[in-house]
Short mmCIF file of C-alpha atoms and ligand atoms in Angstrom, two decimals:
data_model
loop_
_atom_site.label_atom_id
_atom_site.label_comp_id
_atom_site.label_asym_id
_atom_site.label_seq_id
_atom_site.Cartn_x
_atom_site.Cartn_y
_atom_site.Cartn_z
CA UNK A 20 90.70 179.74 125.16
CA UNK A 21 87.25 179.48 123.52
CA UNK A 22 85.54 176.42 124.75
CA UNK A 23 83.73 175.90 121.43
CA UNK A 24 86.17 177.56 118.43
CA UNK A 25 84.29 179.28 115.82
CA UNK A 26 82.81 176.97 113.34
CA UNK A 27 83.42 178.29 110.02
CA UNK A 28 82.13 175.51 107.64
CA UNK A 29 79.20 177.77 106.84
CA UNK A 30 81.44 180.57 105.71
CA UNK A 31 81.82 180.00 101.52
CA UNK A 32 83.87 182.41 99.57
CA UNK A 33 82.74 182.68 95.88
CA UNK A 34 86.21 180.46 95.29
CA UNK A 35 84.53 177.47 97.31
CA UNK A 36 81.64 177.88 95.69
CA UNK A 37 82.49 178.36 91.88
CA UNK A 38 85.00 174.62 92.66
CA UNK A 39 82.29 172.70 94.49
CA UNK A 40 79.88 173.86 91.26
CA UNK A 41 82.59 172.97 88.67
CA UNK A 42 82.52 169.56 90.57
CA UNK A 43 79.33 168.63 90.21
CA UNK A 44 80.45 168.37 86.37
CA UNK A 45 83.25 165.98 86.18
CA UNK A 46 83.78 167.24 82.33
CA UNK A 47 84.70 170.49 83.86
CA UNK A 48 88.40 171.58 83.15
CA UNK A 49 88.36 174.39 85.55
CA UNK A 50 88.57 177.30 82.54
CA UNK A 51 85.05 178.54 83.68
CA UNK A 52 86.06 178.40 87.13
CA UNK A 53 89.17 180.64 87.17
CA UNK A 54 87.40 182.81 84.95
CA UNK A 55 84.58 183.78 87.25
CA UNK A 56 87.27 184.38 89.48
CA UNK A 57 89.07 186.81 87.10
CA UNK A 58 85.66 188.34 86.87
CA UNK A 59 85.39 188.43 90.54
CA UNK A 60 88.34 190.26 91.22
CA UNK A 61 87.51 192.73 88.38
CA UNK A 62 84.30 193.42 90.54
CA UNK A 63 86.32 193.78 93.97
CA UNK A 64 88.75 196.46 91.61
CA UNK A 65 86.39 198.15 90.81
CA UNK A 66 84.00 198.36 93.75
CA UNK A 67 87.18 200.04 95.40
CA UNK A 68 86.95 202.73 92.66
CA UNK A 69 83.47 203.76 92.88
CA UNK A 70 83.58 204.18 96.42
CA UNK A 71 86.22 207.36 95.42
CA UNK A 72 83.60 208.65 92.82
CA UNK A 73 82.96 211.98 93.68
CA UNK A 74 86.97 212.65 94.86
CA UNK A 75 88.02 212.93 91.30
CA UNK A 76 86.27 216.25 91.65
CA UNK A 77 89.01 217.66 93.47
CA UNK A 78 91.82 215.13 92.76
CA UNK A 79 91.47 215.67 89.07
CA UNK A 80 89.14 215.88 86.28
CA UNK A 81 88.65 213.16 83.17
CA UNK A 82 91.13 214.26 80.77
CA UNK A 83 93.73 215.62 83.65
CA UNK A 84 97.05 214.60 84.15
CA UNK A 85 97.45 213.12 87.55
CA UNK A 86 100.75 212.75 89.99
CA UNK A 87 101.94 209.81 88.12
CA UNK A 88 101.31 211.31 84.98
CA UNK A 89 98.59 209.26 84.09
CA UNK A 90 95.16 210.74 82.62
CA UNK A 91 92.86 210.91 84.94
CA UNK A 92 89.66 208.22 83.62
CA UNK A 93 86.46 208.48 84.20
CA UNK A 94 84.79 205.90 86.13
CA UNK A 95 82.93 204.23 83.10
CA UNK A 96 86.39 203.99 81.30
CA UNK A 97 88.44 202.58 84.34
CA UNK A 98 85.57 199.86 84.62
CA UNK A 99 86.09 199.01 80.91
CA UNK A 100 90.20 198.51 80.98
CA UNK A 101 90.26 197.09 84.08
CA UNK A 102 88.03 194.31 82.96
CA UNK A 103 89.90 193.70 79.73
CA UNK A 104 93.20 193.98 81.28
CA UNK A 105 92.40 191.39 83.21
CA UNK A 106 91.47 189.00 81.13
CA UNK A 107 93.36 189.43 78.00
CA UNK A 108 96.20 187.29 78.70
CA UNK A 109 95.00 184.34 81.19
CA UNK A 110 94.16 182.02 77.64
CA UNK A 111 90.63 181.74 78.22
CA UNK A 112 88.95 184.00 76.21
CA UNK A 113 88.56 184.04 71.97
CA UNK A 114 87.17 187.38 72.17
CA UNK A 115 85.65 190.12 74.12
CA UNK A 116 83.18 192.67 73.38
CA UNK A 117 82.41 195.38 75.80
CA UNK A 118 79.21 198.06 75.83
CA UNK A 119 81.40 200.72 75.91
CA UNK A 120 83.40 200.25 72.40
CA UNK A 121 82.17 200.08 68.78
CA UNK A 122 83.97 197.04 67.84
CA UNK A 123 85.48 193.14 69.30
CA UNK A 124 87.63 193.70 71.80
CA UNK A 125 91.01 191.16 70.56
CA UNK A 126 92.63 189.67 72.48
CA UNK A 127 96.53 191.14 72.20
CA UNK A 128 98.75 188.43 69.55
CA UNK A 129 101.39 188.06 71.94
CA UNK A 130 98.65 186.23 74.14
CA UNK A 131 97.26 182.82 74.17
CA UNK A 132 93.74 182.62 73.09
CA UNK A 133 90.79 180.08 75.04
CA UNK A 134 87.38 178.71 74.61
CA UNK A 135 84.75 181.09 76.07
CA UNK A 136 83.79 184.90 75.01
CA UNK A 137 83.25 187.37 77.93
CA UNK A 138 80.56 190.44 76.98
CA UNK A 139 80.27 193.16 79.65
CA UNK A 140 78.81 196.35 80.08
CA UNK A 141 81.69 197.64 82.81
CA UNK A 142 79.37 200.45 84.50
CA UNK A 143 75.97 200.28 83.87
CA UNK A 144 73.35 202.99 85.06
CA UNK A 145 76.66 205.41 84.38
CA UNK A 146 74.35 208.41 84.38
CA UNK A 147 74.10 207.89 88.03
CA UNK A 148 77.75 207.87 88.72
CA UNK A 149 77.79 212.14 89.71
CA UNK A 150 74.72 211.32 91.93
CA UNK A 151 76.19 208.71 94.78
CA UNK A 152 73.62 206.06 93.12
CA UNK A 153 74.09 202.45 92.79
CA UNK A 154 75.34 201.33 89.84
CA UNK A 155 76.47 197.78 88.31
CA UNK A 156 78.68 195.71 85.89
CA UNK A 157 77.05 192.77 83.87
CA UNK A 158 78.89 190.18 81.76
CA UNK A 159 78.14 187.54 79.96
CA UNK A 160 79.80 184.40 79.21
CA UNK A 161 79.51 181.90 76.11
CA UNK A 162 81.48 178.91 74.15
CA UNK A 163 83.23 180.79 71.25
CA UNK A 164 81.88 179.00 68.18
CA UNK A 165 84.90 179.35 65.74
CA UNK A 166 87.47 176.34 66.14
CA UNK A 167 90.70 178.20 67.08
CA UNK A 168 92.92 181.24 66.73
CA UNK A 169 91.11 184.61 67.68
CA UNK A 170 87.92 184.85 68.05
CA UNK A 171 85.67 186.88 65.74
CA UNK A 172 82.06 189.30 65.95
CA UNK A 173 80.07 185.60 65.40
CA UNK A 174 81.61 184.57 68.22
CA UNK A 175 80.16 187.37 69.83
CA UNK A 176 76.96 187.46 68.60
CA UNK A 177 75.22 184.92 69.88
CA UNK A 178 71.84 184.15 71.69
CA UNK A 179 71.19 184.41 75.41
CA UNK A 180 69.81 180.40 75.41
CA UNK A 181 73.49 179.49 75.08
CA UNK A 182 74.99 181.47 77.44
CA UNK A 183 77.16 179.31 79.65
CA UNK A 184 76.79 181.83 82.99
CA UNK A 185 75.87 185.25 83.52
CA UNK A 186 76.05 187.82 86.50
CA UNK A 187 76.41 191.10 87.73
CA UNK A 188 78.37 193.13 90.27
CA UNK A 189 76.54 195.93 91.99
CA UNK A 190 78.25 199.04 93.83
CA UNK A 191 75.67 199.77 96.47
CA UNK A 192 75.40 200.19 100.23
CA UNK A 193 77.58 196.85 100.20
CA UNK A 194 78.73 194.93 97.06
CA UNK A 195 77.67 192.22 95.57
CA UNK A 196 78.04 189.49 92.99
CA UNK A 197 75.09 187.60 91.41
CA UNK A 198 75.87 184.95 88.80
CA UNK A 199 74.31 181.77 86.95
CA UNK A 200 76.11 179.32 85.33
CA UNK A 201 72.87 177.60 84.69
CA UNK A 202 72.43 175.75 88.26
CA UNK A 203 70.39 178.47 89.89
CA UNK A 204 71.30 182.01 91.05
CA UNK A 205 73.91 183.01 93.63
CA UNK A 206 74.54 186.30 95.30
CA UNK A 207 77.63 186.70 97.34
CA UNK A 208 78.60 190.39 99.76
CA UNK A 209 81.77 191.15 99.16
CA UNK A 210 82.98 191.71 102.86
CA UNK A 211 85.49 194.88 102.96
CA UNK A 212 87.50 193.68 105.72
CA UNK A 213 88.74 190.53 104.24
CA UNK A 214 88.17 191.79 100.76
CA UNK A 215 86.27 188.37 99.91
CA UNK A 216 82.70 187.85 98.43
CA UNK A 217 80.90 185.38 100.79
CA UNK A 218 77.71 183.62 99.80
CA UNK A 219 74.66 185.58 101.25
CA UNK A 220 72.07 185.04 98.87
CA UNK A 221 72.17 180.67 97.77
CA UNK A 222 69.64 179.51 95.27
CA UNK A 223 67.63 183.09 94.80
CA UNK A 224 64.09 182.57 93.71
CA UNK A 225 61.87 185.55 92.70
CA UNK A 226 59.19 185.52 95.33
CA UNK A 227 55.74 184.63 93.69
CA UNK A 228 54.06 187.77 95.47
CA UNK A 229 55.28 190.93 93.12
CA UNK A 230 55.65 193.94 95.32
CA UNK A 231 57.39 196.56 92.97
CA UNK A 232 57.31 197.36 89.53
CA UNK A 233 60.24 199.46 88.27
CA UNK A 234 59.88 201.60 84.97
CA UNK A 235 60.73 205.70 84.14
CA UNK A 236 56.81 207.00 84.47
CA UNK A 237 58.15 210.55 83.35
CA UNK A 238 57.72 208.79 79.28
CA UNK A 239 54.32 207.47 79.61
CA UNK A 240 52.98 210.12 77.16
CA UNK A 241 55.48 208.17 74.75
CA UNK A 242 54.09 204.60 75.22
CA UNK A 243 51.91 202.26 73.08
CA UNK A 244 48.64 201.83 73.97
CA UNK A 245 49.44 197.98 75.30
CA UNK A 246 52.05 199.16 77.64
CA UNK A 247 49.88 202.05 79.17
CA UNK A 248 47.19 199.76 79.79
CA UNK A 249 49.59 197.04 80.82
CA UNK A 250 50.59 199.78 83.90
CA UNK A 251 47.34 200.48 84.77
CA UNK A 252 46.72 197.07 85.37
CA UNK A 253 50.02 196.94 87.63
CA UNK A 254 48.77 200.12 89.25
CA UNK A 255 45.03 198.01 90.32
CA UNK A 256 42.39 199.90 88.44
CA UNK A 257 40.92 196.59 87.20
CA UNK A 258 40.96 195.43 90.32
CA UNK A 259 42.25 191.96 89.22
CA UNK A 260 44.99 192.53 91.66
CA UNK A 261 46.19 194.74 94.34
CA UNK A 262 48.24 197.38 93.19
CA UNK A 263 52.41 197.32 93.01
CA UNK A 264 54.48 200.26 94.51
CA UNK A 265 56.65 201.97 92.07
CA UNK A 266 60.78 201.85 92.68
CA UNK A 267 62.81 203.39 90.24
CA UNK A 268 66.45 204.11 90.50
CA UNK A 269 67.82 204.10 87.07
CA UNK A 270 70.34 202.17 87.27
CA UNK A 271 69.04 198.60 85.72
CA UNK A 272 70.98 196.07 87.81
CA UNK A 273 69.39 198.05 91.25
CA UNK A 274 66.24 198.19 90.03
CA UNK A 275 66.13 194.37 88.55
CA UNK A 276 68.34 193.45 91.83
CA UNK A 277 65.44 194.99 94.29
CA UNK A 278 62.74 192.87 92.33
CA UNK A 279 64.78 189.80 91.96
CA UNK A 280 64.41 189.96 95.75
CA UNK A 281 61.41 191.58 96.28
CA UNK A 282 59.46 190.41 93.42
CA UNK A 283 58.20 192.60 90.59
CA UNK A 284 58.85 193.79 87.32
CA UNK A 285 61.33 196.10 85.23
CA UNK A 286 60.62 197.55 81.95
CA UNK A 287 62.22 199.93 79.24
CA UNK A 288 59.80 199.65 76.59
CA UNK A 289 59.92 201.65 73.00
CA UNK A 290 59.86 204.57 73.19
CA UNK A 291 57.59 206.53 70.15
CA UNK A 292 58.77 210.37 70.67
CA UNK A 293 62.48 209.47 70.82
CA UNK A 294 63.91 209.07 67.45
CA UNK A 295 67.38 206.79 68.79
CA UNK A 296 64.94 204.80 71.44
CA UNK A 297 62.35 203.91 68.88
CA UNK A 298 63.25 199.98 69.41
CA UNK A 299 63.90 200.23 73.18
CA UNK A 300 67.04 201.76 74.91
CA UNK A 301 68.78 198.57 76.46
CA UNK A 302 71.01 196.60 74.76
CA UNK A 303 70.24 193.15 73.80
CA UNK A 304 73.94 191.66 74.30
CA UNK A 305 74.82 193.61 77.14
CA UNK A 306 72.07 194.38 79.25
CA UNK A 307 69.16 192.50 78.57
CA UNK A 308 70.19 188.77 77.17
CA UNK A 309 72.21 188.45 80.42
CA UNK A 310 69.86 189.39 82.99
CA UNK A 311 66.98 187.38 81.01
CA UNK A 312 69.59 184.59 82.11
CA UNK A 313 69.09 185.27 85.82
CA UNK A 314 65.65 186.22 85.73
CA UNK A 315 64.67 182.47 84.30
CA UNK A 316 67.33 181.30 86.38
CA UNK A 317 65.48 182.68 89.21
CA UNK A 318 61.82 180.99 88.61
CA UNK A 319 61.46 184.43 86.45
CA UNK A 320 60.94 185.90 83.22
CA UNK A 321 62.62 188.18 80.30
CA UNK A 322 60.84 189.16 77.23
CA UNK A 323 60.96 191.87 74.71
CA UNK A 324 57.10 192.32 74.81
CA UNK A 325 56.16 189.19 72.54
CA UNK A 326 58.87 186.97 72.85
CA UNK A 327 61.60 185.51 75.09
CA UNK A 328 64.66 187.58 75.00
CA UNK A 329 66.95 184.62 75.12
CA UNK A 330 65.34 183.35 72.03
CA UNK A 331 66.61 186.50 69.70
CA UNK A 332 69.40 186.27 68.02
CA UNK A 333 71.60 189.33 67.98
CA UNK A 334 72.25 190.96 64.32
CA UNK A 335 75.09 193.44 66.07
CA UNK A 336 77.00 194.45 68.89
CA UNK A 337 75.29 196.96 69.99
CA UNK A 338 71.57 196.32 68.67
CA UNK A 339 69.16 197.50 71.27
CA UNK A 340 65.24 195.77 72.55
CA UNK A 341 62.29 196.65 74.29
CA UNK A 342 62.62 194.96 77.69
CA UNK A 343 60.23 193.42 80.52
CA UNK A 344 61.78 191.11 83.21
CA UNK A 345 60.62 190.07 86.20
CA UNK A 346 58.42 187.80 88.11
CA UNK A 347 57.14 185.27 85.26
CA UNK A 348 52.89 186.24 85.55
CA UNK A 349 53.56 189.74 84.97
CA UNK A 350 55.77 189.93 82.43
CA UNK A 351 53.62 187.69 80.74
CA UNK A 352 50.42 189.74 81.92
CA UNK A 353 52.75 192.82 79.89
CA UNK A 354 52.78 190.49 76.69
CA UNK A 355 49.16 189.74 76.63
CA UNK A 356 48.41 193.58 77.02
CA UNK A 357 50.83 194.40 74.06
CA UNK A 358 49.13 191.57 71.95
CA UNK A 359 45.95 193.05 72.53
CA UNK A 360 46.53 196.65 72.12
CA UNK A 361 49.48 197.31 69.97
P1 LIG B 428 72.34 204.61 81.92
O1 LIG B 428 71.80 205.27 80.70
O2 LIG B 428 72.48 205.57 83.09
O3 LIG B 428 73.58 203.79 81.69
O4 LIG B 428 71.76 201.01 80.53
C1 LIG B 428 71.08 202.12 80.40
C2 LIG B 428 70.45 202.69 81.67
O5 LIG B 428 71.26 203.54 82.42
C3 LIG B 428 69.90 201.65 82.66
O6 LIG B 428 70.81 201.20 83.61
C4 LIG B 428 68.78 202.41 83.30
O7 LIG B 428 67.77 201.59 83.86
C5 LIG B 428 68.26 203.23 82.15
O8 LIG B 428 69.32 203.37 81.22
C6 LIG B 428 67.83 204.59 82.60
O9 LIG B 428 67.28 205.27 81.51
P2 LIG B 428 66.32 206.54 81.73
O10 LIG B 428 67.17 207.61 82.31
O11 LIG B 428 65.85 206.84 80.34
O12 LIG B 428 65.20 206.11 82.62
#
């Protein structure tokens, strides 16, 4: 026998967590709770998928009929169902609206319908999936805003300042949940043995000393004056400060995960030369409102080059923004350059 057992108090699942946060609000009916725990499982599903990426090469290809005579999806397609499938009958959600489809996602009639509206983008940084990358889910949760019945697009479309918790799942060396429902930022490992995310990462802060910044170089030639001088100030020529080292995956929730850590900035500004990027690549409700969320969340900063990106209201689904998030001084250093210059 063990003369002192092992004392697990310190061990908190993301289920421990998400009920002693739901208790520090007595309104709290426990909807938002059991959702982030719908959303958690969705994460652990699919986590266990992208770790078979590259065997679909030989155990099928998208568009193949597999043993059980079921088409064989790609990864960015499995994400997507999976995540709707499991929400679309618990009675929590009005709506849904994913980054992957044109239109609301219903929820089916013969289901009950709730009081929050889940947005997602189920595989983001997809063109990474062939390469063994890290890649990432984001969602984004909010109060529907018609009464009852099903929810509809204005439901949908609605500003990042009244999001009621955000987060993201990244497939990486180890998994991992980060999420915000407004008290702080929390990253959990999901630990493969037990199949259970345990809290890691409590009360993340961006560190105030940037060391990265995180943006594809290989378009500079495209960029506005502002933002080229803006990089050239990250890279130290003015000597105002000491140069940042560059990290850039490609996959947005590694790169903004690395310099939510490690302090340091992400950007996906316009881009001139490209007809379909010529206001930004990301997408506002998907990508960028979300992680805004977490950034200010964090002691950091989102903005679409003049303005906070929780402050714009979305016009569509699948509307897309310049983007610059990261530690608070230099995404506001990147604003100042853009004033000036463009
Ligand atoms: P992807 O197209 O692979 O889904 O969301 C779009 C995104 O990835 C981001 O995750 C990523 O940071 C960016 O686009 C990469 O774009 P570039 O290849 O143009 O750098």
């Amino acid at each position: 026998m063990l003369a002192h057992p092992p004392d697990h108090t310190n061990i908190i699942t993301i289920e421990r967590h998400i009920f002693e946060e739901q208790r520090s609000h007595p309104e709290a009916t426990g909807v938002l709770t059991s959702l982030l725990y719908d959303l958690a499982l969705a994460g652990k599903v699919i986590a266990s998928q992208t770790t078979r990426g590259g065997l679909l090469e030989i155990l099928g290809r998208t568009g193949d009929i597999n043993i059980q005579g079921e088409e064989v999806m790609k990864l960015d397609q499995l994400a997507d169902r999976m995540i709707y499938r499991l929400n679309d009958h618990t009675g929590r959600l009005a709506v849904m609206a994913s980054e992957e489809k044109e239109n609301i996602l219903p929820i089916p009639e013969n289901y009950p319908t709730g009081k929050y509206v889940l947005v997602y983008d189920p595989l983001d940084g997809s063109s990474n999936i062939d390469y063994n990358v890290s890649i990432g889910t984001i969602f984004a949760i909010y109060r529907r805003k018609t009464i009852q019945g099903h929810g509809t697009i204005e439901d949908c479309l609605q500003k990042g300042r009244d999001l009621v918790a955000a987060g993201y799942f990244i497939y990486g060396a180890s998994t991992m949940f980060v999420y915000s429902s407004g008290m702080g930022v929390h990253g959990f490992t999901l630990d493969p043995s037990v199949g259970e995310f345990l809290l890691t990462h409590p009360n993340i802060r961006i560190p105030d000393n940037p060391k990265y910044y995180s943006v594809n170089q290989g378009y500079e030639n495209h960029w506005s004056e502002g933002v080229k001088r803006f990089t050239q100030y990250l890279h130290g020529r003015d000597g105002e400060m000491k140069g940042l080292s560059l990290r850039y995956i490609g996959s947005m929730v590694a790169d903004f995960h690395r310099n939510l850590l490690a302090g340091g900035i992400y950007y996906y500004p316009t881009d001139s030369k490209n007809p379909k990027f010529t206001s930004g690549k990301l997408r506002l409700l998907y990508e960028c409102a979300p992680l805004a969320f977490i950034a200010e969340q964090a002691g950091g900063y989102g903005s679409d080059g003049k303005r906070n990106l929780l402050d714009i209201e979305p016009t569509s689904l699948h509307g897309r923004t310049p983007m610059f998030i990261g530690n608070r001084g230099l995404v506001e250093k990147a604003e100042e350059f853009i004033s000036l210059y463009d």
